[in-house]
mmCIF file of C-alpha atoms in Angstrom:
data_model
loop_
_atom_site.group_PDB
_atom_site.id
_atom_site.type_symbol
_atom_site.label_atom_id
_atom_site.label_comp_id
_atom_site.label_asym_id
_atom_site.label_seq_id
_atom_site.Cartn_x
_atom_site.Cartn_y
_atom_site.Cartn_z
ATOM 1 C CA GLN A 1 72.433 65.611 -155.051
ATOM 2 C CA ALA A 2 75.529 67.709 -154.447
ATOM 3 C CA GLN A 3 75.743 69.101 -150.942
ATOM 4 C CA LEU A 4 78.628 71.469 -151.722
ATOM 5 C CA VAL A 5 78.627 73.278 -155.033
ATOM 6 C CA GLU A 6 81.868 74.797 -156.275
ATOM 7 C CA SER A 7 82.334 77.309 -159.056
ATOM 8 C CA GLY A 8 84.896 79.723 -160.430
ATOM 9 C CA GLY A 9 87.603 77.476 -161.822
ATOM 10 C CA GLY A 10 89.103 77.990 -165.252
ATOM 11 C CA LEU A 11 92.204 78.639 -167.297
ATOM 12 C CA VAL A 12 94.374 81.674 -166.605
ATOM 13 C CA GLN A 13 97.844 82.827 -167.490
ATOM 14 C CA ASN A 14 100.777 82.919 -165.120
ATOM 15 C CA GLY A 15 100.223 85.820 -162.699
ATOM 16 C CA GLY A 16 96.476 85.898 -163.198
ATOM 17 C CA SER A 17 93.652 85.700 -160.672
ATOM 18 C CA LEU A 18 90.598 83.557 -160.038
ATOM 19 C CA ARG A 19 87.949 83.485 -157.348
ATOM 20 C CA LEU A 20 86.447 80.169 -156.297
ATOM 21 C CA SER A 21 83.110 79.864 -154.521
ATOM 22 C CA CYS A 22 81.663 76.986 -152.530
ATOM 23 C CA ALA A 23 78.059 77.047 -151.414
ATOM 24 C CA ALA A 24 76.306 74.565 -149.167
ATOM 25 C CA SER A 25 73.132 73.207 -150.690
ATOM 26 C CA ARG A 26 69.815 74.226 -149.143
ATOM 27 C CA SER A 27 69.092 70.516 -148.901
ATOM 28 C CA SER A 28 71.882 70.254 -146.311
ATOM 29 C CA PRO A 29 70.915 72.687 -143.553
ATOM 30 C CA GLY A 30 73.717 73.386 -141.137
ATOM 31 C CA LEU A 31 76.472 72.132 -143.440
ATOM 32 C CA ARG A 32 79.321 74.647 -143.433
ATOM 33 C CA PRO A 33 82.113 74.897 -145.979
ATOM 34 C CA VAL A 34 85.373 75.087 -143.998
ATOM 35 C CA GLY A 35 88.204 74.963 -146.483
ATOM 36 C CA TRP A 36 89.770 74.377 -149.844
ATOM 37 C CA TYR A 37 92.008 71.505 -150.837
ATOM 38 C CA ARG A 38 93.633 70.628 -154.140
ATOM 39 C CA GLN A 39 94.848 67.536 -155.907
ATOM 40 C CA THR A 40 96.921 66.729 -158.971
ATOM 41 C CA PRO A 41 97.157 63.298 -160.645
ATOM 42 C CA GLY A 42 99.205 60.832 -158.650
ATOM 43 C CA LYS A 43 99.463 63.058 -155.595
ATOM 44 C CA GLU A 44 97.693 63.259 -152.261
ATOM 45 C CA ARG A 45 95.018 65.849 -151.747
ATOM 46 C CA GLU A 46 96.561 68.785 -149.896
ATOM 47 C CA MET A 47 95.184 71.595 -147.777
ATOM 48 C CA VAL A 48 95.208 75.003 -149.407
ATOM 49 C CA ALA A 49 93.284 77.160 -146.939
ATOM 50 C CA THR A 50 90.805 76.690 -144.121
ATOM 51 C CA ILE A 51 88.515 78.976 -142.150
ATOM 52 C CA VAL A 52 86.963 77.844 -138.878
ATOM 53 C CA GLY A 53 85.505 79.109 -135.649
ATOM 54 C CA GLY A 54 85.205 82.860 -135.482
ATOM 55 C CA GLY A 55 87.134 83.257 -138.707
ATOM 56 C CA ILE A 56 90.492 81.697 -137.930
ATOM 57 C CA THR A 57 92.315 81.061 -141.179
ATOM 58 C CA ASN A 58 95.176 78.763 -142.078
ATOM 59 C CA TYR A 59 97.107 78.580 -145.327
ATOM 60 C CA ALA A 60 99.571 76.262 -146.980
ATOM 61 C CA ASP A 61 103.001 77.884 -147.082
ATOM 62 C CA SER A 62 102.964 77.743 -150.875
ATOM 63 C CA VAL A 63 99.954 80.076 -151.132
ATOM 64 C CA LYS A 64 100.523 82.476 -148.234
ATOM 65 C CA GLY A 65 100.387 86.073 -149.398
ATOM 66 C CA ARG A 66 98.705 85.099 -152.689
ATOM 67 C CA PHE A 67 95.449 83.387 -151.694
ATOM 68 C CA ALA A 68 92.753 84.584 -149.304
ATOM 69 C CA ILE A 69 89.867 82.559 -147.900
ATOM 70 C CA SER A 70 86.699 84.234 -146.696
ATOM 71 C CA ARG A 71 83.068 83.390 -146.008
ATOM 72 C CA ASP A 72 79.706 85.088 -146.013
ATOM 73 C CA ARG A 73 77.709 86.079 -142.930
ATOM 74 C CA THR A 74 75.495 83.022 -143.127
ATOM 75 C CA LEU A 75 78.571 80.720 -143.052
ATOM 76 C CA SER A 76 77.072 78.809 -145.964
ATOM 77 C CA THR A 77 79.432 80.067 -148.654
ATOM 78 C CA VAL A 78 83.211 80.151 -148.679
ATOM 79 C CA TYR A 79 85.395 81.929 -151.192
ATOM 80 C CA LEU A 80 88.997 81.538 -152.252
ATOM 81 C CA GLN A 81 90.562 84.550 -153.908
ATOM 82 C CA MET A 82 93.641 83.406 -155.785
ATOM 83 C CA ASN A 83 96.088 86.029 -156.994
ATOM 84 C CA ASP A 84 99.480 85.758 -158.679
ATOM 85 C CA LEU A 85 98.628 82.274 -159.872
ATOM 86 C CA ARG A 86 101.500 80.053 -160.950
ATOM 87 C CA PRO A 87 101.632 76.909 -163.112
ATOM 88 C CA GLU A 88 102.247 74.853 -159.962
ATOM 89 C CA ASP A 89 98.832 75.943 -158.687
ATOM 90 C CA THR A 90 97.245 73.889 -161.467
ATOM 91 C CA ALA A 91 95.019 71.275 -159.823
ATOM 92 C CA VAL A 92 91.476 70.235 -159.122
ATOM 93 C CA TYR A 93 90.285 72.299 -156.174
ATOM 94 C CA TYR A 94 87.855 70.739 -153.711
ATOM 95 C CA CYS A 95 85.725 72.358 -151.061
ATOM 96 C CA LYS A 96 85.358 70.584 -147.727
ATOM 97 C CA GLY A 97 82.441 71.016 -145.394
ATOM 98 C CA ARG A 98 81.351 69.850 -141.957
ATOM 99 C CA HIS A 99 78.383 70.086 -139.669
ATOM 100 C CA PRO A 100 79.274 71.869 -136.403
ATOM 101 C CA GLY A 101 80.525 69.386 -133.819
ATOM 102 C CA SER A 102 80.916 66.590 -136.368
ATOM 103 C CA ALA A 103 84.156 65.051 -137.634
ATOM 104 C CA ARG A 104 82.557 63.792 -140.855
ATOM 105 C CA ASP A 105 83.884 65.507 -143.966
ATOM 106 C CA TYR A 106 81.800 66.352 -146.985
ATOM 107 C CA TRP A 107 83.423 67.162 -150.322
ATOM 108 C CA GLY A 108 82.363 69.091 -153.360
ATOM 109 C CA GLN A 109 82.710 67.724 -156.879
ATOM 110 C CA GLY A 110 85.872 69.715 -157.557
ATOM 111 C CA THR A 111 86.659 72.532 -159.950
ATOM 112 C CA GLN A 112 89.627 72.592 -162.302
ATOM 113 C CA VAL A 113 92.129 75.438 -162.067
ATOM 114 C CA SER A 114 94.731 75.560 -164.823
ATOM 115 C CA VAL A 115 97.537 78.111 -165.009
ATOM 116 C CA SER A 116 99.497 78.408 -168.225
ATOM 117 C CA SER A 117 103.135 79.479 -168.248
#
């Protein structure tokens, strides 16, 4: 049973927008989504954006000014607003979650984002 459920991926044109969501399953109480990562075939998974603590955010240089990460009041859902999408943003996007105080990572199943030129 998936503990992190992602949604919102799809196909958009160059310059378009998408909003990804990641929700922690009710079967995993206390699990908090903390960030988004992405991966393309043959490459390492890379950090896109994270949100931790009281709302401290961090972004990859390649998405600064275009992407925005946020979360709901319950800390159980994290969003990634992606604007001005470019073909190089094409990847499978994964949500990462942790329990507070734990170093164990949990991953969602991934959602495909494709940007056509």
